[in-house]
Amino acid sequence: MQNNATRNNEETVMKQSVVIGELAAPEYARRIGDGWPVLIPLGALEQHGPHMSMNPDVLLPTAIGIAVARNIEALVAPAIAYGYKSQQKSGGGNHLCGTTSLDGHTLTSTIKDILKEFARHGARSICLINGHFENSMFAVEGIDLALRELKWEGTCDLQVVMLSYWDFVTETTIARIYPDGFPGWAVEHGGVLETSLMLHLHPHLVDMSQVPTHAAVTFPPYDVFPPIPEWTPASGCLSSAANASAEKGKLLFDVCVEGMSQALGEAWQARAKASRA
Amino acid sequence: MQNNATRNNEETVMKQSVVIGELAAPEYARRIGDGWPVLIPLGALEQHGPHMSMNPDVLLPTAIGIAVARNIEALVAPAIAYGYKSQQKSGGGNHLCGTTSLDGHTLTSTIKDILKEFARHGARSICLINGHFENSMFAVEGIDLALRELKWEGTCDLQVVMLSYWDFVTETTIARIYPDGFPGWAVEHGGVLETSLMLHLHPHLVDMSQVPTHAAVTFPPYDVFPPIPEWTPASGCLSSAANASAEKGKLLFDVCVEGMSQALGEAWQARAKASRA
Amino acid sequence: MQNNATRNNEETVMKQSVVIGELAAPEYARRIGDGWPVLIPLGALEQHGPHMSMNPDVLLPTAIGIAVARNIEALVAPAIAYGYKSQQKSGGGNHLCGTTSLDGHTLTSTIKDILKEFARHGARSICLINGHFENSMFAVEGIDLALRELKWEGTCDLQVVMLSYWDFVTETTIARIYPDGFPGWAVEHGGVLETSLMLHLHPHLVDMSQVPTHAAVTFPPYDVFPPIPEWTPASGCLSSAANASAEKGKLLFDVCVEGMSQALGEAWQARAKASRA
Amino acid sequence: MQNNATRNNEETVMKQSVVIGELAAPEYARRIGDGWPVLIPLGALEQHGPHMSMNPDVLLPTAIGIAVARNIEALVAPAIAYGYKSQQKSGGGNHLCGTTSLDGHTLTSTIKDILKEFARHGARSICLINGHFENSMFAVEGIDLALRELKWEGTCDLQVVMLSYWDFVTETTIARIYPDGFPGWAVEHGGVLETSLMLHLHPHLVDMSQVPTHAAVTFPPYDVFPPIPEWTPASGCLSSAANASAEKGKLLFDVCVEGMSQALGEAWQARAKASRA
Amino acid sequence: MQNNATRNNEETVMKQSVVIGELAAPEYARRIGDGWPVLIPLGALEQHGPHMSMNPDVLLPTAIGIAVARNIEALVAPAIAYGYKSQQKSGGGNHLCGTTSLDGHTLTSTIKDILKEFARHGARSICLINGHFENSMFAVEGIDLALRELKWEGTCDLQVVMLSYWDFVTETTIARIYPDGFPGWAVEHGGVLETSLMLHLHPHLVDMSQVPTHAAVTFPPYDVFPPIPEWTPASGCLSSAANASAEKGKLLFDVCVEGMSQALGEAWQARAKASRA
Amino acid sequence: MQNNATRNNEETVMKQSVVIGELAAPEYARRIGDGWPVLIPLGALEQHGPHMSMNPDVLLPTAIGIAVARNIEALVAPAIAYGYKSQQKSGGGNHLCGTTSLDGHTLTSTIKDILKEFARHGARSICLINGHFENSMFAVEGIDLALRELKWEGTCDLQVVMLSYWDFVTETTIARIYPDGFPGWAVEHGGVLETSLMLHLHPHLVDMSQVPTHAAVTFPPYDVFPPIPEWTPASGCLSSAANASAEKGKLLFDVCVEGMSQALGEAWQARAKASRA
């Protein structure tokens, strides 16, 4: 959650950080007044196998968000640290120990509330950077409810972009990361993608000696509730991260940061021009 | 949110950390199975004057929580990063730029949901460490609703302790911190207490050159809504932190950590014994 | 809840009462049209020890409200008769028999709904007079939500004052009421303050022969949920009301009524002038 | 809301009252322990024409409840003072000044919460005495939700009776009250029934010199929202109370009290026997 | 739910249908743009005795709605297929197998949401055609909440008519349907009215060989929760449909369609003129 | 929504139908008692281009559900006729005229409520057959909340299967339907799949003369709120259905019905055996 930049003195950090929590209010107000967008990482506290910490869904969109923010002059809000319930076919299931989730309505309300607050401050361009698959639709609903209430208040010009960072991994990159064929995003829980990114960004939170080596799981074309425990491997992972590496992590990180920076930069540059016209 | 301990290698961190997010699921499950309590910091994103970052309400209970957790063998959950609306007489008011708050019901639901999840994992002793005054009653309601629903599920032995770290500052310490007289907790927003703790723990997030020097505010014995902007000093602080220092911060930190460690240690030791009997 | 004034004939009562429920609609409409403020007592149904009825939290703010209303030309709405859950360190705890409480969200919604209704009638100055400590924050949230929705409707000039009557007890009065030292508001549940006020206003609802005589309770600096029954004295009181008297009750009543009348009178007189200007 | 019995001394009142708020907690607990049922009046704050106060929907079920309680050894809880929105064809409409109503969900939650609290105390027979037509279905939902949650807690033997007092007015009585023909309950808002009861019980809250004399309103067989203001007479009444009298009020009061006492007495006597068997 | 008109080719149906679901979006948009009202049937899935299917509360208001729509140039929306909980004295009770109901708040929210959507499309005249007694008040609340939120959006000219089809059965018709005397709407669950209408409209969903022949039930003037199973006949019907016939069904259908067509036609014709003026 | 089988007489229909609404309660109770599963179609009222009615998301899962139910002895409940808000990249967006959607929480509550009702009747195997992409996660939450509350009631053996019918279209079938390459499910709104199925099942609700012929849309890897109208083709379709045919529709229908029948049959047969053992 914190800026890893060199922290030689308070003045530098508090003037240069893109992390909202690290700014004093007047500096924050100044940047919002200048039209800086706000990026909000959406994460989760979720088991990610025996070889990885439980916070990648928070750490990865936060790190990506900070890098993007530096590229495009944006601010990064505190991450949503708890997400929607893990689904068996994308995260192993919410019956697993360690996974700590919110009801859908709680997540929706959280996102609605903070979007409205940033809009009250004056922000008009906000991006939710999702790091946990299951958050998506509840975040979408939070956005819709926030925009509705803002309209009631007379605020009609907030634009919210919703994305999941992995959607910026290009076909080319996938081919390089998975030379033996891509098993599909569906089973990428605690797999090569997340593990490589963590090895690149937070290596002390990965222990490759514990990586499970089982084959990728296949699921039937439906979901069952309550989950059938045997469907999820004992590791909690849906595929093996044995082929993960920090190099692949850097590749993934760079492609996501570059793609998002370009997409948001263009979108909001055009928008900024329009508003000036 | 992260453990500041030396991070020489992943094995050490992932075995030694008390921060839940930094543990792999099996290690977390082992400790919960051994009866380790869970500490949950409750914070806020709130303006704290021109001299300080906006995250002290998150950073302070997190740092205190980690220190307590090391003393008593407990775990620290991800902090609640957004809190209830700032009140004018305790935090300057929620009309101020930068302060980013949740509706009461959203905060209550968040706390209810995660308490139930930790209980599902097996935790039976949980402490909410509050760092933002206005959170208290909505957290209390979250606890009550969680215990009610857990009872419906047959879980009747969860005990939740709710505290605010400043309530562990002793009279003796207050006398040392405020040699010229204590202005009262009511106006300690962005004041000597919080600023000193930040100087001790996160000095790069304080810029003493910007400290406001106005007198402590006095308020009438009632609240007005919407807030009357003139009641809050332009600084956003309710008293001056000019007398803050890292030394005072260490003093405060130590007395809080010691008091909480002792209180929780005794409470839960007795409890552990009882459950073994 | 009823006007204790002499009731010689219907015309007098229905023209002279300040109690909204006792007015016919046209008379109410006329006064609201003339800018009369509305005072809403917030109470509770809560055990108050073996020597006192369970309705002081309703009766006291109602009686004070009526007296204030007569002083400043205001109206008194029906009291909120059920309040938020009693907390162990301020009211003995909500596990006790007789205490009958609402969930936080229910109380918040009730206050939101009726504030909006009085605003629809045309009221622009409303004061919540709280008589039950635990109500405060949920009432504050109700106010905030009402103001938000009213703003959506185009009503932006409602001002709501929130107060608890005991905050108008001056230091001087405390010194006279507690000649041997003030034990603190924290343990004033069923104690000298409330019992004296009841002896002054509703003596038939106090039976001094049943007053508990135990010492004031001391609590640790944290709360535990579920409450630990042994922490609360068997009496349900947190201190002894043995020194209560009707004389002290009159003193307290007068200082509260006077303080509130002055505060509200000034606040709203200024406001009324401003709106006329 | 208060016991109208002679109040010669505190001991008598606090021992003899059937009003819960007037009892000290131990006496209340004793009676609940003895199986006394709880009666809860459901009212409203609603305009009732130019000749009557706005509180009859609270005062009437409360007075009837107290009389029934004395007959059958039951307790009377504080009334619900604010009810569901007035409907045009039964109460003139919720657009009228003075009428002060709750959202349906707020009323439902209030009733759910307090039913659960009385059940926690040990009450197993509760009767809601409705005095405001529009409350019925939201009260029914509150009962259903309370019973559902109580079942989750293992409490399966609470029985709740729901009634509206006017349903106990017999055909014979109607014939005596309306010798020229009964216009139907539908237009009995601020009409002969309510006005007569108020003249009997609270004559100082009726001013017969202001009684409207227009004919009973007739409505089409559908409702329109928002209400069409012209459908409601300017008086706010749906029929004339010119023929109301205290004598008719006594007749109505007696038939309701007798009918309800008999119905509840038999129902719960049988029930009590069954539980003893 | 489907148009029973001859379906010779797609063009005819998709141009001529009054059923919204059967129209392509551009045709729907054109008609809404021309001011066509929208009729929404409110139904339920509820046991209706051994001789009848469980869907009459959906089928009857749908069929009536389609006939009315053809008369007055209106559109029929998909029916609400699940309604509020069956009450013992009007539908046998919600403890019965087959009856499948929603919580009150769910029904209210559903109606609120879809009213707002039709208003967004441009509809300004909407009629809810109720076919299930217990829906009424929760539908009323849904209307009220929708109008409130629409007002916040600046839409103030939506008019919603709420009706139950049986309220259009005239005294004359009742006399013809029940030559031996009308038992009252209260016990008309699975009785002559509904059964006759089904025999007229959907004869294959009635099996007269299974009609119960017991006498009409009488209930005391109060409700009991949970329901007392013995109060409801084993058939689930509250009176006998032995005298039902398709002829009576046609009579009922025609009087309802005619009455509603006339009422809505006049109401909205006037309205349309007013809006053009 | 209705059984299309020949309806020669009431006895046959009411005994042979698999449609719950068409059964009398005793027949329904008998089958539920025999362990018949319940299938619930989840649909939407949504624009589907100029060539198709707005109800395919209801009609298709209903028709498939009825066919599956006949294969495996199951029952089909009334469809959920209104779904979650259309998303721009999967349904054109919820700003379009005709699309009529629910808030997420409303949909979740609806599904929760009816699942609990079917479980109360005795159903232990329920399948939600989704026909509208955007419903999925809110349905999942409804299932989770229903299972949670059922557990509180002591019902722990309900199994809910959640599926979307298109997930049963095999690779082989896709190759036959799209000989020139599959554009992806993402843009299959009002496209070949849905249109072909409608041509097979409800040809009168398709008008191929109106089929749009534009190319399939491509979207950036993120969503924007409010939607950018220009992103959606004027037709409201995301790809062209020009290549749709009734033959393809039959192929799709058969593969879905067969796949689902086999999957559910096996799953629940095993389950039934297990419960008998």
mmCIF file of N, CA and C in Angstrom, chain D residues 84-85 87 102-105 108 133-135 137-138 140-145 147-148 156 158-164 167-168 221-226 228 263-264 267, chain E residues 84-85 87 102-105 108 133-135 137-138 140-145 147-148 156 158-164 167-168 221-226 228 263-264 267:
data_model
loop_
_atom_site.group_PDB
_atom_site.id
_atom_site.type_symbol
_atom_site.label_atom_id
_atom_site.label_comp_id
_atom_site.label_asym_id
_atom_site.label_seq_id
_atom_site.Cartn_x
_atom_site.Cartn_y
_atom_site.Cartn_z
ATOM 1 N N TYR D 84 -46.955 4.133 8.997
ATOM 2 C CA TYR D 84 -46.735 4.133 7.546
ATOM 3 C C TYR D 84 -47.529 5.267 6.895
ATOM 4 N N LYS D 85 -47.117 5.580 5.684
ATOM 5 C CA LYS D 85 -47.658 6.723 4.955
ATOM 6 C C LYS D 85 -49.187 6.665 4.790
ATOM 7 N N GLN D 87 -52.671 6.934 3.231
ATOM 8 C CA GLN D 87 -53.158 6.747 1.859
ATOM 9 C C GLN D 87 -54.376 7.636 1.624
ATOM 10 N N LEU D 102 -43.296 7.024 8.189
ATOM 11 C CA LEU D 102 -42.075 6.249 7.956
ATOM 12 C C LEU D 102 -42.168 5.514 6.628
ATOM 13 N N ASP D 103 -41.014 5.221 6.042
ATOM 14 C CA ASP D 103 -40.970 4.266 4.937
ATOM 15 C C ASP D 103 -41.421 2.895 5.443
ATOM 16 N N GLY D 104 -41.947 2.088 4.555
ATOM 17 C CA GLY D 104 -42.438 0.777 4.965
ATOM 18 C C GLY D 104 -41.365 -0.067 5.632
ATOM 19 N N HIS D 105 -40.182 -0.058 5.065
ATOM 20 C CA HIS D 105 -39.127 -0.907 5.609
ATOM 21 C C HIS D 105 -38.692 -0.446 6.997
ATOM 22 N N THR D 108 -41.350 -1.802 9.361
ATOM 23 C CA THR D 108 -41.165 -3.253 9.476
ATOM 24 C C THR D 108 -39.978 -3.585 10.389
ATOM 25 N N PHE D 133 -54.716 2.464 10.000
ATOM 26 C CA PHE D 133 -54.999 1.467 8.972
ATOM 27 C C PHE D 133 -53.770 1.068 8.158
ATOM 28 N N GLU D 134 -53.015 2.062 7.701
ATOM 29 C CA GLU D 134 -51.934 1.819 6.748
ATOM 30 C C GLU D 134 -50.774 1.013 7.342
ATOM 31 N N ASN D 135 -50.732 0.852 8.653
ATOM 32 C CA ASN D 135 -49.634 0.099 9.264
ATOM 33 C C ASN D 135 -49.698 -1.403 9.009
ATOM 34 N N MET D 137 -49.935 -4.096 6.866
ATOM 35 C CA MET D 137 -49.105 -5.062 6.154
ATOM 36 C C MET D 137 -47.628 -4.948 6.521
ATOM 37 N N PHE D 138 -47.175 -3.746 6.834
ATOM 38 C CA PHE D 138 -45.766 -3.602 7.219
ATOM 39 C C PHE D 138 -45.525 -4.173 8.609
ATOM 40 N N VAL D 140 -47.309 -6.776 9.681
ATOM 41 C CA VAL D 140 -47.350 -8.213 9.401
ATOM 42 C C VAL D 140 -45.970 -8.707 8.951
ATOM 43 N N GLU D 141 -45.331 -7.928 8.086
ATOM 44 C CA GLU D 141 -44.001 -8.327 7.615
ATOM 45 C C GLU D 141 -42.996 -8.299 8.773
ATOM 46 N N GLY D 142 -43.110 -7.298 9.636
ATOM 47 C CA GLY D 142 -42.220 -7.236 10.803
ATOM 48 C C GLY D 142 -42.385 -8.459 11.688
ATOM 49 N N ILE D 143 -43.624 -8.880 11.871
ATOM 50 C CA ILE D 143 -43.883 -10.092 12.669
ATOM 51 C C ILE D 143 -43.235 -11.297 12.000
ATOM 52 N N ASP D 144 -43.450 -11.427 10.696
ATOM 53 C CA ASP D 144 -42.917 -12.593 9.990
ATOM 54 C C ASP D 144 -41.395 -12.657 10.087
ATOM 55 N N LEU D 145 -40.747 -11.500 9.919
ATOM 56 C CA LEU D 145 -39.279 -11.484 9.986
ATOM 57 C C LEU D 145 -38.792 -11.768 11.401
ATOM 58 N N LEU D 147 -40.334 -13.609 13.692
ATOM 59 C CA LEU D 147 -40.510 -15.038 13.974
ATOM 60 C C LEU D 147 -39.445 -15.867 13.262
ATOM 61 N N ARG D 148 -39.106 -15.449 12.040
ATOM 62 C CA ARG D 148 -38.067 -16.162 11.293
ATOM 63 C C ARG D 148 -36.730 -16.123 12.037
ATOM 64 N N CYS D 156 -39.093 -20.895 19.222
ATOM 65 C CA CYS D 156 -40.133 -21.286 18.270
ATOM 66 C C CYS D 156 -41.531 -21.158 18.838
ATOM 67 N N LEU D 158 -43.027 -18.286 20.261
ATOM 68 C CA LEU D 158 -43.655 -16.962 20.369
ATOM 69 C C LEU D 158 -44.901 -16.941 19.491
ATOM 70 N N GLN D 159 -45.990 -16.452 20.064
ATOM 71 C CA GLN D 159 -47.202 -16.259 19.265
ATOM 72 C C GLN D 159 -47.536 -14.769 19.234
ATOM 73 N N VAL D 160 -47.751 -14.249 18.039
ATOM 74 C CA VAL D 160 -48.080 -12.837 17.891
ATOM 75 C C VAL D 160 -49.473 -12.704 17.293
ATOM 76 N N VAL D 161 -50.312 -11.947 17.987
ATOM 77 C CA VAL D 161 -51.639 -11.633 17.466
ATOM 78 C C VAL D 161 -51.601 -10.220 16.899
ATOM 79 N N MET D 162 -52.153 -10.076 15.718
ATOM 80 C CA MET D 162 -52.224 -8.761 15.076
ATOM 81 C C MET D 162 -53.689 -8.399 14.896
ATOM 82 N N LEU D 163 -54.053 -7.204 15.346
ATOM 83 C CA LEU D 163 -55.447 -6.787 15.177
ATOM 84 C C LEU D 163 -55.525 -5.273 15.060
ATOM 85 N N SER D 164 -56.628 -4.799 14.516
ATOM 86 C CA SER D 164 -56.944 -3.376 14.502
ATOM 87 C C SER D 164 -58.185 -3.209 15.359
ATOM 88 N N ASP D 167 -61.904 -3.537 14.269
ATOM 89 C CA ASP D 167 -62.477 -4.809 13.835
ATOM 90 C C ASP D 167 -63.264 -5.489 14.949
ATOM 91 N N PHE D 168 -63.200 -4.907 16.146
ATOM 92 C CA PHE D 168 -63.968 -5.470 17.259
ATOM 93 C C PHE D 168 -65.274 -4.708 17.503
ATOM 94 N N PRO D 221 -62.609 3.163 -7.899
ATOM 95 C CA PRO D 221 -62.054 1.889 -7.414
ATOM 96 C C PRO D 221 -60.572 1.705 -7.714
ATOM 97 N N TYR D 222 -59.805 2.773 -7.659
ATOM 98 C CA TYR D 222 -58.359 2.649 -7.858
ATOM 99 C C TYR D 222 -57.664 3.801 -7.139
ATOM 100 N N ASP D 223 -56.362 3.682 -6.995
ATOM 101 C CA ASP D 223 -55.560 4.727 -6.360
ATOM 102 C C ASP D 223 -54.660 5.375 -7.395
ATOM 103 N N VAL D 224 -54.360 6.632 -7.172
ATOM 104 C CA VAL D 224 -53.476 7.342 -8.089
ATOM 105 C C VAL D 224 -52.307 7.930 -7.302
ATOM 106 N N PHE D 225 -51.123 7.800 -7.880
ATOM 107 C CA PHE D 225 -49.906 8.345 -7.255
ATOM 108 C C PHE D 225 -49.163 9.194 -8.275
ATOM 109 N N PRO D 226 -48.688 10.391 -7.928
ATOM 110 C CA PRO D 226 -48.923 11.041 -6.637
ATOM 111 C C PRO D 226 -50.394 11.326 -6.460
ATOM 112 N N ILE D 228 -54.012 13.004 -6.110
ATOM 113 C CA ILE D 228 -54.615 14.164 -6.753
ATOM 114 C C ILE D 228 -55.231 14.998 -5.639
ATOM 115 N N ALA D 263 -61.288 -12.188 23.415
ATOM 116 C CA ALA D 263 -60.540 -12.912 22.380
ATOM 117 C C ALA D 263 -59.148 -13.286 22.884
ATOM 118 N N LEU D 264 -58.435 -12.305 23.418
ATOM 119 C CA LEU D 264 -57.072 -12.585 23.861
ATOM 120 C C LEU D 264 -57.075 -13.479 25.090
ATOM 121 N N ALA D 267 -57.758 -17.029 23.902
ATOM 122 C CA ALA D 267 -56.657 -17.548 23.090
ATOM 123 C C ALA D 267 -55.484 -17.926 23.983
ATOM 124 N N TYR E 84 -46.199 -11.183 -2.626
ATOM 125 C CA TYR E 84 -45.975 -11.166 -1.184
ATOM 126 C C TYR E 84 -46.647 -12.371 -0.524
ATOM 127 N N LYS E 85 -46.197 -12.648 0.681
ATOM 128 C CA LYS E 85 -46.616 -13.832 1.422
ATOM 129 C C LYS E 85 -48.140 -13.932 1.591
ATOM 130 N N GLN E 87 -51.579 -14.548 3.154
ATOM 131 C CA GLN E 87 -52.075 -14.432 4.521
ATOM 132 C C GLN E 87 -53.192 -15.444 4.749
ATOM 133 N N LEU E 102 -42.255 -13.685 -1.821
ATOM 134 C CA LEU E 102 -41.122 -12.790 -1.595
ATOM 135 C C LEU E 102 -41.274 -12.060 -0.263
ATOM 136 N N ASP E 103 -40.163 -11.654 0.316
ATOM 137 C CA ASP E 103 -40.214 -10.705 1.418
ATOM 138 C C ASP E 103 -40.801 -9.386 0.912
ATOM 139 N N GLY E 104 -41.412 -8.640 1.805
ATOM 140 C CA GLY E 104 -42.039 -7.386 1.394
ATOM 141 C C GLY E 104 -41.064 -6.430 0.725
ATOM 142 N N HIS E 105 -39.864 -6.311 1.291
ATOM 143 C CA HIS E 105 -38.908 -5.358 0.748
ATOM 144 C C HIS E 105 -38.437 -5.763 -0.646
ATOM 145 N N THR E 108 -41.231 -4.709 -3.000
ATOM 146 C CA THR E 108 -41.194 -3.243 -3.116
ATOM 147 C C THR E 108 -40.050 -2.793 -4.024
ATOM 148 N N PHE E 133 -54.103 -10.320 -3.617
ATOM 149 C CA PHE E 133 -54.474 -9.360 -2.588
ATOM 150 C C PHE E 133 -53.287 -8.849 -1.774
ATOM 151 N N GLU E 134 -52.428 -9.750 -1.338
ATOM 152 C CA GLU E 134 -51.378 -9.390 -0.384
ATOM 153 C C GLU E 134 -50.303 -8.476 -0.978
ATOM 154 N N ASN E 135 -50.290 -8.323 -2.274
ATOM 155 C CA ASN E 135 -49.271 -7.458 -2.889
ATOM 156 C C ASN E 135 -49.495 -5.969 -2.631
ATOM 157 N N MET E 137 -49.997 -3.321 -0.480
ATOM 158 C CA MET E 137 -49.277 -2.275 0.230
ATOM 159 C C MET E 137 -47.798 -2.225 -0.151
ATOM 160 N N PHE E 138 -47.220 -3.374 -0.472
ATOM 161 C CA PHE E 138 -45.806 -3.371 -0.849
ATOM 162 C C PHE E 138 -45.623 -2.776 -2.245
ATOM 163 N N VAL E 140 -47.673 -0.375 -3.313
ATOM 164 C CA VAL E 140 -47.857 1.054 -3.028
ATOM 165 C C VAL E 140 -46.530 1.684 -2.585
ATOM 166 N N GLU E 141 -45.818 0.976 -1.717
ATOM 167 C CA GLU E 141 -44.532 1.515 -1.254
ATOM 168 C C GLU E 141 -43.533 1.580 -2.410
ATOM 169 N N GLY E 142 -43.547 0.579 -3.268
ATOM 170 C CA GLY E 142 -42.657 0.610 -4.433
ATOM 171 C C GLY E 142 -42.949 1.809 -5.322
ATOM 172 N N ILE E 143 -44.229 2.101 -5.498
ATOM 173 C CA ILE E 143 -44.608 3.276 -6.293
ATOM 174 C C ILE E 143 -44.089 4.543 -5.633
ATOM 175 N N ASP E 144 -44.314 4.644 -4.331
ATOM 176 C CA ASP E 144 -43.908 5.857 -3.627
ATOM 177 C C ASP E 144 -42.390 6.069 -3.726
ATOM 178 N N LEU E 145 -41.635 4.993 -3.561
ATOM 179 C CA LEU E 145 -40.173 5.130 -3.625
ATOM 180 C C LEU E 145 -39.723 5.465 -5.044
ATOM 181 N N LEU E 147 -41.446 7.140 -7.329
ATOM 182 C CA LEU E 147 -41.772 8.543 -7.608
ATOM 183 C C LEU E 147 -40.796 9.477 -6.903
ATOM 184 N N ARG E 148 -40.405 9.102 -5.699
ATOM 185 C CA ARG E 148 -39.446 9.922 -4.952
ATOM 186 C C ARG E 148 -38.121 10.019 -5.704
ATOM 187 N N CYS E 156 -40.987 14.521 -12.868
ATOM 188 C CA CYS E 156 -42.058 14.805 -11.911
ATOM 189 C C CYS E 156 -43.439 14.532 -12.481
ATOM 190 N N LEU E 158 -44.624 11.514 -13.901
ATOM 191 C CA LEU E 158 -45.109 10.136 -14.010
ATOM 192 C C LEU E 158 -46.344 9.982 -13.130
ATOM 193 N N GLN E 159 -47.387 9.375 -13.700
ATOM 194 C CA GLN E 159 -48.568 9.061 -12.896
ATOM 195 C C GLN E 159 -48.748 7.551 -12.858
ATOM 196 N N VAL E 160 -48.907 7.007 -11.658
ATOM 197 C CA VAL E 160 -49.084 5.569 -11.517
ATOM 198 C C VAL E 160 -50.456 5.295 -10.920
ATOM 199 N N VAL E 161 -51.216 4.453 -11.604
ATOM 200 C CA VAL E 161 -52.502 4.008 -11.086
ATOM 201 C C VAL E 161 -52.307 2.603 -10.517
ATOM 202 N N MET E 162 -52.847 2.409 -9.330
ATOM 203 C CA MET E 162 -52.768 1.082 -8.684
ATOM 204 C C MET E 162 -54.193 0.578 -8.509
ATOM 205 N N LEU E 163 -54.442 -0.653 -8.963
ATOM 206 C CA LEU E 163 -55.789 -1.207 -8.797
ATOM 207 C C LEU E 163 -55.710 -2.719 -8.678
ATOM 208 N N SER E 164 -56.752 -3.309 -8.135
ATOM 209 C CA SER E 164 -56.929 -4.760 -8.123
ATOM 210 C C SER E 164 -58.138 -5.051 -8.975
ATOM 211 N N ASP E 167 -61.858 -5.124 -7.877
ATOM 212 C CA ASP E 167 -62.560 -3.919 -7.443
ATOM 213 C C ASP E 167 -63.414 -3.321 -8.556
ATOM 214 N N PHE E 168 -63.321 -3.885 -9.752
ATOM 215 C CA PHE E 168 -64.138 -3.404 -10.857
ATOM 216 C C PHE E 168 -65.370 -4.295 -11.104
ATOM 217 N N PRO E 221 -61.798 -11.848 14.298
ATOM 218 C CA PRO E 221 -61.390 -10.526 13.806
ATOM 219 C C PRO E 221 -59.928 -10.183 14.088
ATOM 220 N N TYR E 222 -59.046 -11.168 14.047
ATOM 221 C CA TYR E 222 -57.611 -10.890 14.252
ATOM 222 C C TYR E 222 -56.814 -11.966 13.527
ATOM 223 N N ASP E 223 -55.529 -11.716 13.366
ATOM 224 C CA ASP E 223 -54.625 -12.674 12.730
ATOM 225 C C ASP E 223 -53.662 -13.232 13.774
ATOM 226 N N VAL E 224 -53.227 -14.437 13.547
ATOM 227 C CA VAL E 224 -52.282 -15.061 14.467
ATOM 228 C C VAL E 224 -51.068 -15.525 13.675
ATOM 229 N N PHE E 225 -49.883 -15.274 14.252
ATOM 230 C CA PHE E 225 -48.617 -15.682 13.626
ATOM 231 C C PHE E 225 -47.793 -16.461 14.636
ATOM 232 N N PRO E 226 -47.186 -17.591 14.279
ATOM 233 C CA PRO E 226 -47.369 -18.275 12.996
ATOM 234 C C PRO E 226 -48.827 -18.703 12.837
ATOM 235 N N ILE E 228 -52.257 -20.755 12.484
ATOM 236 C CA ILE E 228 -52.744 -21.969 13.136
ATOM 237 C C ILE E 228 -53.273 -22.861 12.015
ATOM 238 N N ALA E 263 -62.175 3.539 -17.022
ATOM 239 C CA ALA E 263 -61.505 4.338 -15.976
ATOM 240 C C ALA E 263 -60.160 4.850 -16.482
ATOM 241 N N LEU E 264 -59.351 3.952 -17.025
ATOM 242 C CA LEU E 264 -58.023 4.370 -17.465
ATOM 243 C C LEU E 264 -58.124 5.265 -18.695
ATOM 244 N N ALA E 267 -59.175 8.719 -17.545
ATOM 245 C CA ALA E 267 -58.127 9.342 -16.735
ATOM 246 C C ALA E 267 -56.996 9.828 -17.629
#
